[in-house]
Amino acid sequence: MNTLTETLFTVLEAVGTVAFAVSGATVALQRRLDVFGVMLLGLTTALGGGCIRDLLLGRTPPVMFSQPLYAIVAIATSLIVFLLAWYWRIGFFGHMVLIDRVNNIFDALGLGVFTVIGVRAGVAAGYVFLGLLTGVGGGVLRDMMSREIPMVLCRRVYAIASIIGGAAYFLLRTPLQESTAALTGVILVFSIRMLATHYRWSLPRISEDQQTEPKK
């Protein structure tokens, strides 16, 4: 593996860690958690998916414990988000719609990055399905800890975006340079999430107004 590709993936992992930490910390602030809760939820969102992946692959302890740099980055990012919200607390809670939109951007970026990283780690270990798990795992833990239905189960084409981006990276990594395939996968996931948010794309679901009486 050439040095440029390894550098790219290091940068992507750092970007994904910061993006998911911001997402987790923002959700924690919306739930009115204290500073410890904000840092814990930011850390869980950023590294939870990778931790689950490593445990399934039999890598113990998970990388987040053996190489704590990314954990430190996630905690520091979450603390910065808390301090900014504390300084701007009146404006923060008065602009929740805008905060939610910004948070959605960070979440989409983190999803794209960790989907590609998960597929790469899975391929190296002989598995492919770990891309989706790595991408959504941290968010699932975040939502469960904040007593919400995980976004992957109800948010607009959340898991589908991860699957499509991960598949694109996997299929393009042989004909193209791996760095190009990785960036394509990340951009694809991010773009699908942004388009789904803008156009309100959703998978079919049954709502109360769609219920009909069973035929007798």
N, CA and C of each residue as an Amber inpcrd file, in Angstrom:
protein
   648
   0.8490000  -1.1860000   0.0000000   0.0000000   0.0000000   0.0000000
   0.8890000   1.2420000   0.0000000   0.6390000   2.1560000  -0.9260000
   1.5140000   3.3190000  -1.0090000   1.2310000   4.3090000   0.1140000
   2.2130000   5.1640000   0.3570000   2.1400000   6.1060000   1.4670000
   1.0100000   7.0960000   1.2980000   0.7500000   7.5250000   0.0530000
  -0.3090000   8.4980000  -0.2030000  -1.6720000   7.9550000   0.2080000
  -1.9270000   6.6920000  -0.1190000  -3.2090000   6.0750000   0.2240000
  -3.3690000   5.9700000   1.7330000  -2.2990000   5.5440000   2.4090000
  -2.3580000   5.4260000   3.8650000  -2.5880000   6.7890000   4.5160000
  -1.9340000   7.8060000   3.9680000  -2.1330000   9.1600000   4.4940000
  -3.5690000   9.6070000   4.3130000  -4.1460000   9.3040000   3.1360000
  -5.5320000   9.6700000   2.8660000  -6.4650000   9.0220000   3.8740000
  -6.2740000   7.7400000   4.1380000  -7.1630000   7.0540000   5.0710000
  -6.9780000   7.5510000   6.5030000  -5.7650000   7.9450000   6.8490000
  -5.5310000   8.5380000   8.1690000  -6.2870000   9.8460000   8.3020000
  -6.2240000  10.6690000   7.2480000  -6.9380000  11.9420000   7.2460000
  -8.4470000  11.7050000   7.2870000  -8.9210000  10.7470000   6.4850000
 -10.3470000  10.4400000   6.4710000 -10.8270000   9.9870000   7.8530000
 -10.0340000   9.1520000   8.5090000 -10.4450000   8.6660000   9.8290000
 -10.4990000   9.8090000  10.8380000  -9.5430000  10.7330000  10.7350000
  -9.5520000  11.8960000  11.6270000 -10.7720000  12.7680000  11.3540000
 -11.0680000  13.0000000  10.0730000 -12.2300000  13.8130000   9.6950000
 -13.5240000  13.1450000  10.1660000 -13.6240000  11.8340000   9.9550000
 -14.8100000  11.1050000  10.3830000 -14.9860000  11.1250000  11.8910000
 -13.8800000  11.0130000  12.6130000 -13.9350000  11.0540000  14.0790000
 -14.4560000  12.3980000  14.5650000 -13.9260000  13.4720000  13.9970000
 -14.3780000  14.8150000  14.3840000 -15.8510000  15.0110000  14.0120000
 -16.2270000  14.5750000  12.8080000 -17.6070000  14.7670000  12.3380000
 -18.6050000  14.0340000  13.2250000 -18.3280000  12.7700000  13.5340000
 -19.2440000  12.0070000  14.3720000 -19.2270000  12.4960000  15.8160000
 -18.0690000  12.9700000  16.2910000 -18.0090000  13.5180000  17.6500000
 -18.8840000  14.7650000  17.7540000 -18.8290000  15.6210000  16.7430000
 -19.6930000  16.8050000  16.7190000 -21.1620000  16.3930000  16.7180000
 -21.4790000  15.3940000  15.9030000 -22.8580000  14.9070000  15.8240000
 -23.3360000  14.3820000  17.1710000 -22.5220000  13.5360000  17.8040000
 -22.9010000  12.9720000  19.0980000 -23.0040000  14.0310000  20.1770000
 -22.0570000  14.9600000  20.2080000 -22.0790000  16.0300000  21.2090000
 -23.2960000  16.9300000  21.0280000 -23.6590000  17.1980000  19.7810000
 -24.8180000  18.0490000  19.5130000 -26.1060000  17.3860000  19.9850000
 -26.2350000  16.0910000  19.7410000 -27.4060000  15.3620000  20.2250000
 -27.4530000  15.3980000  21.7510000 -26.2980000  15.2350000  22.3810000
 -26.2370000  15.2810000  23.8440000 -26.6820000  16.6420000  24.3780000
 -26.2730000  17.6970000  23.7080000 -26.6940000  19.0400000  24.1190000
 -28.1930000  19.2280000  23.9430000 -28.7330000  18.6950000  22.8560000
 -30.1810000  18.7950000  22.6260000 -30.9660000  18.0390000  23.6930000
 -30.3520000  16.9800000  24.2560000 -31.0020000  16.2110000  25.3130000
 -30.7080000  16.7870000  26.6940000 -30.0020000  17.9290000  26.7390000
 -29.6770000  18.6410000  27.9820000 -28.7670000  17.8210000  28.8990000
 -27.8190000  17.0610000  28.3430000 -26.8650000  16.3100000  29.1550000
 -25.7780000  17.2470000  29.6770000 -25.1000000  16.8310000  30.7560000
 -24.0130000  17.6470000  31.2950000 -22.7470000  17.4320000  30.4810000
 -21.6620000  18.0820000  30.8780000 -20.4360000  18.0650000  30.0800000
 -19.8790000  16.6490000  29.9350000 -19.9970000  15.8350000  31.0130000
 -19.5260000  14.4520000  30.9100000 -20.3730000  13.6740000  29.9090000
 -21.6940000  13.8620000  29.9590000 -22.5770000  13.1890000  29.0150000
 -22.3000000  13.5950000  27.5870000 -21.9790000  14.8730000  27.3760000
 -21.6530000  15.3500000  26.0270000 -20.3940000  14.6680000  25.5050000
 -19.3590000  14.5920000  26.3420000 -18.1120000  13.9540000  25.9090000
 -18.3050000  12.4570000  25.6940000 -19.0770000  11.8130000  26.5640000
 -19.3050000  10.3710000  26.4330000 -20.0900000  10.0510000  25.1660000
 -21.1350000  10.8320000  24.8910000 -21.9380000  10.5750000  23.6970000
 -21.1520000  10.9070000  22.4250000 -20.3220000  11.9420000  22.4750000
 -19.4580000  12.2520000  21.3400000 -18.4690000  11.1430000  21.0700000
 -17.8510000  10.6250000  22.1250000 -16.9010000   9.5180000  21.9930000
 -17.5820000   8.2600000  21.4710000 -18.7500000   7.9580000  22.0000000
 -19.4830000   6.7590000  21.5820000 -19.8800000   6.8300000  20.1130000
 -20.3590000   7.9850000  19.6890000 -20.7730000   8.1540000  18.2950000
 -19.5850000   8.0330000  17.3510000 -18.4560000   8.6150000  17.7440000
 -17.2800000   8.6330000  16.8780000 -16.6260000   7.2630000  16.7410000
 -16.5600000   6.5210000  17.8300000 -15.7590000   5.2840000  17.8130000
 -16.5580000   4.0210000  18.1070000 -17.8480000   4.1680000  18.3870000
 -18.6520000   2.9970000  18.7360000 -18.7390000   1.9710000  17.6240000
 -18.9470000   2.4290000  16.3800000 -19.0500000   1.5030000  15.2560000
 -17.7670000   0.7330000  15.0290000 -16.6330000   1.4220000  15.1060000
 -15.3440000   0.7530000  14.9400000 -15.0580000  -0.2200000  16.0580000
 -15.5110000   0.1070000  17.2720000 -15.3170000  -0.7860000  18.4100000
 -16.0980000  -2.0860000  18.2240000 -17.3560000  -1.9680000  17.7900000
 -18.1710000  -3.1590000  17.5330000 -17.5380000  -3.9940000  16.4240000
 -17.0590000  -3.3260000  15.3630000 -16.4040000  -4.0260000  14.2590000
 -15.1980000  -4.8200000  14.7450000 -14.3640000  -4.1940000  15.5510000
 -13.1630000  -4.8610000  16.0390000 -13.5040000  -6.0620000  16.9190000
 -14.5400000  -5.9280000  17.7370000 -14.9440000  -7.0440000  18.5890000
 -15.4380000  -8.2220000  17.7500000 -16.2050000  -7.9430000  16.6800000
 -16.6750000  -9.0120000  15.8020000 -15.5340000  -9.6830000  15.0490000
 -14.4860000  -8.9190000  14.7670000 -13.3190000  -9.4820000  14.0820000
 -12.3570000 -10.1610000  15.0380000 -12.6420000 -10.1050000  16.3220000
 -11.7750000 -10.7290000  17.3080000 -10.5570000  -9.9050000  17.6660000
 -10.5970000  -8.6250000  17.3600000  -9.4840000  -7.7420000  17.6980000
  -9.6950000  -7.1920000  19.1040000  -8.9900000  -7.7600000  20.0510000
  -9.1270000  -7.3100000  21.4270000  -7.7550000  -6.9560000  21.9960000
  -7.6550000  -5.8150000  22.6980000  -8.7230000  -4.8140000  22.8380000
  -8.9440000  -4.0810000  21.5230000 -10.1360000  -3.4720000  21.3310000
 -10.3840000  -2.7000000  20.1060000  -9.3570000  -1.5920000  19.9310000
  -9.2110000  -1.1440000  18.6960000  -8.2020000  -0.1410000  18.3630000
  -8.3700000   1.1280000  19.1920000  -9.6030000   1.4950000  19.5340000
  -9.8240000   2.7300000  20.2860000  -9.1510000   2.6960000  21.6570000
  -8.8620000   1.4830000  22.1670000  -8.1770000   1.3680000  23.4540000
  -6.6700000   1.2070000  23.2870000  -6.2600000   0.5050000  22.2360000
  -4.8260000   0.2980000  22.0260000  -4.1560000   1.4920000  21.3670000
  -4.9300000   2.2790000  20.6060000  -4.4170000   3.4940000  19.9840000
  -5.3700000   4.6380000  20.3410000  -5.1720000   5.2470000  21.5000000
  -6.1700000   6.1880000  22.0410000  -6.1990000   7.5700000  21.3910000
  -5.3870000   7.7940000  20.3480000  -5.3370000   9.1210000  19.7470000
  -6.7130000   9.5850000  19.2790000  -7.4420000   8.7000000  18.5820000
  -8.7440000   9.0980000  18.0570000  -9.7620000   9.3020000  19.1800000
  -9.6250000   8.5460000  20.2680000 -10.5000000   8.7630000  21.4220000
 -10.2510000  10.1420000  22.0200000  -8.9860000  10.5270000  22.0870000
  -8.6400000  11.8590000  22.6000000  -9.2070000  12.9410000  21.6900000
  -9.0890000  12.7250000  20.3690000  -9.6350000  13.6790000  19.4020000
 -11.1460000  13.8150000  19.5730000 -11.8320000  12.6840000  19.7370000
 -13.2910000  12.7070000  19.8920000 -13.7020000  13.4330000  21.1730000
 -13.0050000  13.1570000  22.2680000 -13.3320000  13.7950000  23.5440000
 -13.0560000  15.2990000  23.4660000 -11.8980000  15.6630000  22.8930000
 -11.5470000  17.0810000  22.7660000 -12.5550000  17.8170000  21.8880000
 -12.9560000  17.1850000  20.7860000 -13.9550000  17.8020000  19.8980000
 -15.2760000  18.0110000  20.6190000 -15.7020000  17.0010000  21.3660000
 -16.9640000  17.0950000  22.1040000 -16.8980000  18.2070000  23.1500000
 -15.7560000  18.3270000  23.8160000 -15.5930000  19.3810000  24.8240000
 -15.6490000  20.7650000  24.1750000 -15.0280000  20.8970000  23.0060000
 -15.0700000  22.1740000  22.2840000 -16.5070000  22.5260000  21.9110000
 -17.2700000  21.5310000  21.4410000 -18.6830000  21.7690000  21.0960000
 -19.4490000  22.2320000  22.3290000 -19.1960000  21.5910000  23.4600000
 -19.8740000  21.9840000  24.7050000 -19.5280000  23.4200000  25.0950000
 -18.2500000  23.7620000  25.0210000 -17.8180000  25.1090000  25.4030000
 -18.4050000  26.1660000  24.4730000 -18.4670000  25.8570000  23.1740000
 -19.0780000  26.7970000  22.2330000 -20.5650000  26.9790000  22.5280000
 -21.2340000  25.8690000  22.8350000 -22.6600000  25.9580000  23.1590000
 -22.8670000  26.7040000  24.4760000 -21.9600000  26.4970000  25.4270000
 -22.0490000  27.1970000  26.7090000 -21.8860000  28.7080000  26.5090000
 -20.9250000  29.0800000  25.6890000 -20.6790000  30.4970000  25.4300000
 -21.8440000  31.1270000  24.6740000 -22.4400000  30.3460000  23.7810000
 -23.5080000  30.8330000  22.9070000 -24.8260000  30.1510000  23.2640000
 -25.0320000  29.8780000  24.5700000 -26.1440000  29.0250000  24.9870000
 -27.5180000  29.6030000  24.6530000 -27.6760000  30.9260000  24.7440000
 -28.9710000  31.5150000  24.4100000 -29.2630000  31.3370000  22.9200000
 -28.2720000  31.6280000  22.0980000 -28.4400000  31.4440000  20.6590000
 -28.5490000  29.9900000  20.2620000 -27.8500000  29.1210000  20.9880000
 -27.8580000  27.6910000  20.6490000 -29.2630000  27.1130000  20.7680000
 -29.8830000  27.2870000  21.9060000 -31.2060000  26.7000000  22.1080000
 -32.3090000  27.4910000  21.3980000 -31.9550000  28.6520000  20.8870000
 -32.9350000  29.4190000  20.1320000 -32.8890000  29.1590000  18.6410000
 -31.9350000  28.3680000  18.2000000 -31.7850000  28.0700000  16.7690000
 -31.6480000  26.5660000  16.5490000 -32.5430000  25.7800000  17.1400000
 -32.4270000  24.3300000  17.0790000 -32.6180000  23.7900000  15.6700000
 -33.4210000  24.4560000  14.8630000 -33.6090000  23.9910000  13.4820000
 -32.2960000  24.0920000  12.7130000 -31.6200000  25.2270000  12.8440000
 -30.3270000  25.4070000  12.1810000 -29.2950000  24.4340000  12.7350000
 -29.2870000  24.2400000  14.0550000 -28.3480000  23.3080000  14.6860000
 -28.5650000  21.8990000  14.1530000 -29.8280000  21.5210000  13.9940000
 -30.1410000  20.1790000  13.4960000 -29.6560000  20.0030000  12.0580000
 -29.7600000  21.0540000  11.2450000 -29.2820000  20.9720000   9.8610000
 -27.7710000  20.8240000   9.8040000 -27.0800000  21.6010000  10.6240000
 -25.6170000  21.4970000  10.6720000 -25.2050000  20.1230000  11.1780000
 -25.9050000  19.6420000  12.1940000 -25.6040000  18.3260000  12.7490000
 -25.8000000  17.2310000  11.7040000 -26.8190000  17.3870000  10.8630000
 -27.0830000  16.4120000   9.8080000 -25.9310000  16.3430000   8.8060000
 -25.3000000  17.4960000   8.5410000 -24.1550000  17.5330000   7.6260000
 -22.9790000  16.7630000   8.2200000 -22.6830000  17.0150000   9.4880000
 -21.5790000  16.3060000  10.1410000 -21.8630000  14.8050000  10.2130000
 -23.1120000  14.4580000  10.5000000 -23.4710000  13.0460000  10.5940000
 -23.3210000  12.3470000   9.2450000 -23.7260000  13.0230000   8.1710000
 -23.5950000  12.4400000   6.8270000 -22.1310000  12.2530000   6.4460000
 -21.3010000  13.2180000   6.8080000 -19.8730000  13.1050000   6.5170000
 -19.2560000  11.9570000   7.2870000 -19.5730000  11.8510000   8.5670000
 -19.0560000  10.7460000   9.3630000 -19.5190000   9.3980000   8.8500000
 -20.7800000   9.3220000   8.4270000 -21.3140000   8.0740000   7.8820000
 -20.5440000   7.6480000   6.6440000 -20.2840000   8.5930000   5.7470000
 -19.5510000   8.2600000   4.5290000 -18.1410000   7.7830000   4.8120000
 -17.4470000   8.4920000   5.6840000 -16.0520000   8.1470000   5.9970000
 -15.9590000   6.7770000   6.6470000 -16.7650000   6.5400000   7.6700000
 -16.6350000   5.2840000   8.4010000 -17.2370000   4.1010000   7.6480000
 -18.1240000   4.3540000   6.7130000 -18.5790000   3.2700000   5.8440000
 -17.4270000   2.7470000   5.0030000 -16.6890000   3.6580000   4.3790000
 -15.5460000   3.2680000   3.5450000 -14.4620000   2.6000000   4.3880000
 -14.1600000   3.1820000   5.5450000 -13.1360000   2.5980000   6.4200000
 -13.5610000   1.2090000   6.8800000 -14.8510000   1.0450000   7.1650000
 -15.3450000  -0.2560000   7.5910000 -15.2500000  -1.3030000   6.4990000
 -15.5920000  -0.9190000   5.2650000 -15.4650000  -1.8620000   4.1420000
 -14.0070000  -2.2570000   3.9470000 -13.1190000  -1.2850000   4.0470000
 -11.6880000  -1.5690000   3.8780000 -11.1880000  -2.5460000   4.9460000
 -11.5740000  -2.3150000   6.1890000 -11.1640000  -3.2040000   7.2650000
 -11.7850000  -4.5840000   7.1000000 -13.0340000  -4.6150000   6.6450000
 -13.6990000  -5.8860000   6.4440000 -13.0710000  -6.7040000   5.3300000
 -12.7300000  -6.0440000   4.2270000 -12.0840000  -6.7400000   3.1050000
 -10.7430000  -7.3140000   3.5400000  -9.9970000  -6.5560000   4.3080000
  -8.6900000  -7.0240000   4.7840000  -8.8250000  -8.2530000   5.6700000
  -9.9710000  -8.3750000   6.3790000 -10.1850000  -9.5170000   7.2640000
 -10.9940000 -10.6260000   6.6000000 -11.4030000 -10.4180000   5.3430000
 -12.1660000 -11.4310000   4.6270000 -13.6650000 -11.2490000   4.6840000
 -14.1220000 -10.0660000   5.1770000 -15.5510000  -9.7790000   5.2680000
 -15.8210000  -8.4290000   4.6050000 -17.0450000  -8.2690000   4.0920000
 -17.3970000  -7.0210000   3.4210000 -18.4920000  -6.2740000   4.1760000
 -19.3690000  -6.9950000   4.8600000 -20.5570000  -6.3960000   5.4480000
 -20.2470000  -5.4010000   6.5630000 -19.0230000  -5.3480000   7.0250000
 -18.6960000  -4.5140000   8.1750000 -18.7240000  -3.0180000   7.8690000
 -18.8140000  -2.6470000   6.6080000 -18.8780000  -1.2340000   6.2650000
 -20.1180000  -0.5760000   6.8430000 -21.2770000  -1.2060000   6.6600000
 -22.5190000  -0.6600000   7.1920000 -22.4680000  -0.5920000   8.7120000
 -21.9810000  -1.6420000   9.3390000 -21.9160000  -1.6810000  10.8030000
 -21.0090000  -0.5890000  11.3550000 -19.8630000  -0.4020000  10.7170000
 -18.9380000   0.6330000  11.1730000 -19.5350000   2.0240000  10.9870000
 -20.2530000   2.1960000   9.8780000 -20.8360000   3.5030000   9.6000000
 -21.9710000   3.8750000  10.5360000 -22.8540000   2.9160000  10.8370000
 -24.0540000   3.2560000  11.6120000 -23.9600000   2.8570000  13.0760000
 -22.9610000   2.0410000  13.4360000 -22.8950000   1.5000000  14.7980000
 -22.8310000   2.5620000  15.8730000 -21.9660000   3.5490000  15.6820000
 -21.8430000   4.6080000  16.6760000 -23.1210000   5.4090000  16.8360000
 -23.7900000   5.6850000  15.7060000 -25.0400000   6.4180000  15.7570000
 -26.1450000   5.6280000  16.4510000 -26.1590000   4.3150000  16.2350000
 -27.1520000   3.4700000  16.9070000 -26.9560000   3.5290000  18.4190000
 -25.6980000   3.4020000  18.8530000 -25.4080000   3.4830000  20.2900000
 -25.7730000   4.8570000  20.8410000 -25.4640000   5.9080000  20.0770000
 -25.8090000   7.2740000  20.4910000 -27.3110000   7.4360000  20.6990000
 -28.0970000   6.9680000  19.7320000 -29.5420000   7.1330000  19.8140000
 -30.1350000   6.2930000  20.9460000 -29.6130000   5.0840000  21.1400000
 -30.1130000   4.2410000  22.2300000 -29.7930000   4.8620000  23.5850000
 -28.5940000   5.4200000  23.7100000 -28.2040000   6.0470000  24.9730000
 -29.0030000   7.3120000  25.2580000 -29.4800000   7.9760000  24.1950000
 -30.2840000   9.1880000  24.3820000 -31.7840000   8.8920000  24.2860000
 -32.1350000   7.6130000  24.3370000 -33.5340000   7.1610000  24.3790000
 -34.3090000   7.5910000  23.1400000 -33.6810000   7.4030000  21.9780000
 -34.3230000   7.6970000  20.7010000 -34.3230000   6.4430000  19.8360000
 -35.2790000   6.3380000  18.9200000 -35.2420000   5.2630000  17.9310000
 -34.0380000   5.5160000  17.0250000 -33.1470000   4.5280000  16.8510000
 -31.9530000   4.7580000  16.0210000 -32.3070000   5.2940000  14.6430000
 -31.5430000   6.2760000  14.1780000 -31.8150000   6.9090000  12.8830000
 -31.8060000   5.9030000  11.7500000 -30.9700000   4.8610000  11.8800000
 -30.8580000   3.8850000  10.8020000 -32.1850000   3.1700000  10.5700000
 -33.0850000   3.1850000  11.5560000 -34.3650000   2.5020000  11.4360000
 -35.4900000   3.3990000  10.9310000 -35.2720000   4.7110000  10.9590000
 -36.3930000   5.5910000  10.6030000 -35.9860000   6.8150000   9.8010000
 -34.6720000   7.1500000   9.7370000 -34.2630000   8.3680000   9.0340000
 -34.2200000   8.1050000   7.5290000 -34.3760000   9.1410000   6.7360000
 -34.4660000   9.0110000   5.2880000 -33.2260000   8.3380000   4.6920000
 -33.4270000   7.1710000   4.0900000 -32.4160000   6.3770000   3.3780000
 -31.0350000   6.4460000   4.0500000 -31.0050000   6.2760000   5.3410000
 -29.7450000   6.3540000   6.0920000 -28.8640000   5.1400000   5.8080000
 -29.3900000   3.9510000   6.0950000 -28.6130000   2.7300000   5.8610000
 -28.3910000   2.4950000   4.3680000 -29.3810000   2.8360000   3.5510000
 -29.2620000   2.6450000   2.1070000 -28.0930000   3.4600000   1.5500000
 -27.9320000   4.6800000   2.0460000 -26.8100000   5.5100000   1.6010000
 -25.4850000   4.8500000   1.9370000 -25.3980000   4.2780000   3.1410000
 -24.1750000   3.5920000   3.5530000 -23.8990000   2.3750000   2.6740000
 -24.9350000   1.6140000   2.3870000 -24.7710000   0.4120000   1.5570000
 -24.3050000   0.7830000   0.1510000 -24.9290000   1.8030000  -0.4410000
 -24.5650000   2.2020000  -1.8000000 -23.1360000   2.7280000  -1.8540000
 -22.7740000   3.5880000  -0.9180000 -21.4110000   4.1180000  -0.8940000
 -20.3720000   3.0510000  -0.6310000 -20.6750000   2.1420000   0.2840000
 -19.7480000   1.0460000   0.5690000 -19.5760000   0.1160000  -0.6260000
 -20.6810000  -0.1650000  -1.3150000 -20.6150000  -1.0220000  -2.5000000
 -19.8140000  -0.3470000  -3.6140000 -20.0020000   0.9600000  -3.7730000
 -19.2580000   1.6930000  -4.8010000 -17.7600000   1.6340000  -4.5350000
 -17.3680000   1.8490000  -3.2850000 -15.9470000   1.7600000  -2.9360000
 -15.4050000   0.3620000  -3.2010000 -16.1570000  -0.6510000  -2.8040000
 -15.7030000  -2.0360000  -2.9690000 -15.5350000  -2.3950000  -4.4490000
 -16.4710000  -1.9640000  -5.2920000 -16.4240000  -2.3030000  -6.7130000
 -15.3800000  -1.4920000  -7.4760000 -15.0890000  -0.2850000  -7.0100000
 -14.1660000   0.5920000  -7.7360000 -12.7160000   0.4750000  -7.2730000
 -12.4810000  -0.1940000  -6.1450000 -11.1280000  -0.2250000  -5.5940000
 -10.1540000  -1.0180000  -6.4650000 -10.6600000  -1.9040000  -7.3200000
  -9.7720000  -2.6590000  -8.2200000  -9.5070000  -1.9170000  -9.5220000
 -10.5420000  -1.4590000 -10.2430000 -10.2490000  -0.7420000 -11.5010000
  -9.6340000   0.6350000 -11.2930000  -9.9060000   1.2840000 -10.1610000
  -9.3730000   2.6110000  -9.8820000  -8.3490000   2.5350000  -8.7540000
  -7.6310000   3.6240000  -8.5500000  -6.7770000   3.7000000  -7.3860000
  -7.6480000   3.6750000  -6.1360000  -7.1390000   3.0610000  -5.0740000
  -7.9580000   2.9150000  -3.8750000  -8.3380000   4.2720000  -3.2850000
  -7.4480000   5.2320000  -3.3840000  -7.7640000   6.5620000  -2.8580000
  -8.9300000   7.1880000  -3.6130000  -8.9520000   7.0150000  -4.9340000
 -10.0600000   7.5400000  -5.7380000 -11.3600000   6.8360000  -5.4040000
 -11.2900000   5.5180000  -5.2390000 -12.4750000   4.7390000  -4.8880000
 -13.0020000   5.1520000  -3.5170000 -12.0980000   5.4020000  -2.5850000
 -12.5030000   5.7970000  -1.2340000 -13.2170000   7.1430000  -1.2390000
 -12.6420000   8.1110000  -1.9260000 -13.2630000   9.4320000  -1.9960000
 -14.6140000   9.3640000  -2.6960000 -14.7020000   8.5160000  -3.7300000
 -15.9750000   8.3450000  -4.4380000 -17.0420000   7.7960000  -3.5050000
 -16.6590000   6.7960000  -2.7040000 -17.6030000   6.2120000  -1.7500000
 -18.0830000   7.2160000  -0.7170000 -17.1530000   7.9900000  -0.1650000
 -17.5080000   8.9940000   0.8430000 -18.4410000  10.0490000   0.2570000
 -18.0800000  10.5610000  -0.9090000 -18.8870000  11.6030000  -1.5560000
 -20.2750000  11.0740000  -1.9050000 -20.3400000   9.8180000  -2.3280000
 -21.6270000   9.2280000  -2.6990000 -22.5500000   9.1190000  -1.4860000
 -22.0230000   8.6160000  -0.3810000 -22.8330000   8.5170000   0.8390000
 -23.3010000   9.8990000   1.2830000 -22.3730000  10.8430000   1.3170000
 -22.7010000  12.2030000   1.7440000 -23.7610000  12.8260000   0.8390000
 -23.5980000  12.6650000  -0.4640000 -24.5250000  13.2630000  -1.4210000
 -25.9240000  12.6640000  -1.2910000 -25.9950000  11.3560000  -1.1410000
 -27.3020000  10.7000000  -1.0020000 -28.0050000  11.1840000   0.2580000
 -27.2540000  11.2960000   1.3700000 -27.8710000  11.7730000   2.6110000
 -28.3620000  13.2110000   2.4740000 -27.5710000  14.0570000   1.8220000
 -27.9880000  15.4490000   1.6490000 -29.2040000  15.5530000   0.7310000
 -29.2090000  14.7910000  -0.3590000 -30.3440000  14.8050000  -1.2730000
 -31.6000000  14.2470000  -0.6020000 -31.4130000  13.1850000   0.1980000
 -32.5580000  12.5930000   0.9000000 -33.1540000  13.5820000   1.8910000
 -32.2910000  14.3590000   2.5380000 -32.7740000  15.3650000   3.4850000
 -33.5030000  16.4930000   2.7590000 -32.9130000  16.9450000   1.6590000
 -33.4970000  18.0750000   0.9260000 -34.8310000  17.7090000   0.2810000
 -34.8740000  16.5320000  -0.3530000 -36.0830000  16.1330000  -1.0700000
 -36.9990000  15.2300000  -0.2380000 -36.6070000  14.9910000   1.0170000
 -37.4030000  14.1850000   1.9340000 -37.6730000  12.7770000   1.3990000
 -36.6200000  12.1690000   0.8450000 -36.7430000  10.7880000   0.3950000
 -36.8560000   9.8810000   1.6100000 -37.7580000   8.9490000   1.5440000
 -37.9370000   8.0050000   2.6380000 -38.2900000   6.6340000   2.0840000
 -37.9360000   5.6160000   2.8230000 -38.3840000   4.2740000   2.4810000
 -39.8460000   4.1280000   2.8890000 -40.5690000   3.2010000   2.2520000
 -41.9920000   3.0390000   2.5750000 -42.2010000   2.6940000   4.0440000
 -43.2190000   3.2820000   4.6280000 -43.5990000   2.9590000   5.9930000
 -45.1070000   3.0930000   6.1110000 -45.6800000   2.5170000   7.1300000
 -47.1230000   2.5800000   7.3510000 -47.3980000   3.6060000   8.4340000
 -48.2090000   4.5960000   8.1160000 -48.6130000   5.5920000   9.0960000
 -50.0810000   5.3890000   9.4380000 -50.5460000   6.1020000  10.4440000
 -51.9070000   5.8980000  10.9100000 -52.9530000   6.1800000   9.8370000
 -52.6940000   7.1940000   8.9910000 -53.6880000   7.5400000   7.9750000
 -53.6930000   6.5560000   6.8120000 -52.7290000   5.5910000   6.8270000
 -52.6880000   4.5950000   5.7510000 -53.3140000   3.2820000   6.1920000
 -53.6960000   3.1830000   7.4580000 -54.2530000   1.9430000   7.9520000
 -55.6620000   1.7430000   7.3920000 -55.9480000   0.5270000   7.0410000
 -57.2830000   0.1900000   6.5240000 -57.8490000  -0.9630000   7.3180000
 -59.1430000  -1.0450000   7.3060000 -59.7940000  -2.1560000   8.0040000
 -59.5310000  -3.4650000   7.2780000 -59.2240000  -4.5420000   8.0030000
 -58.9960000  -5.8290000   7.3420000 -60.2590000  -6.3180000   6.6560000
 -60.0500000  -6.9730000   5.5230000 -61.1940000  -7.4900000   4.7650000
 -61.8420000  -8.6410000   5.5280000 -63.1870000  -8.6540000   5.5220000
 -63.9170000  -9.7060000   6.2180000 -64.2880000 -10.8050000   5.2400000
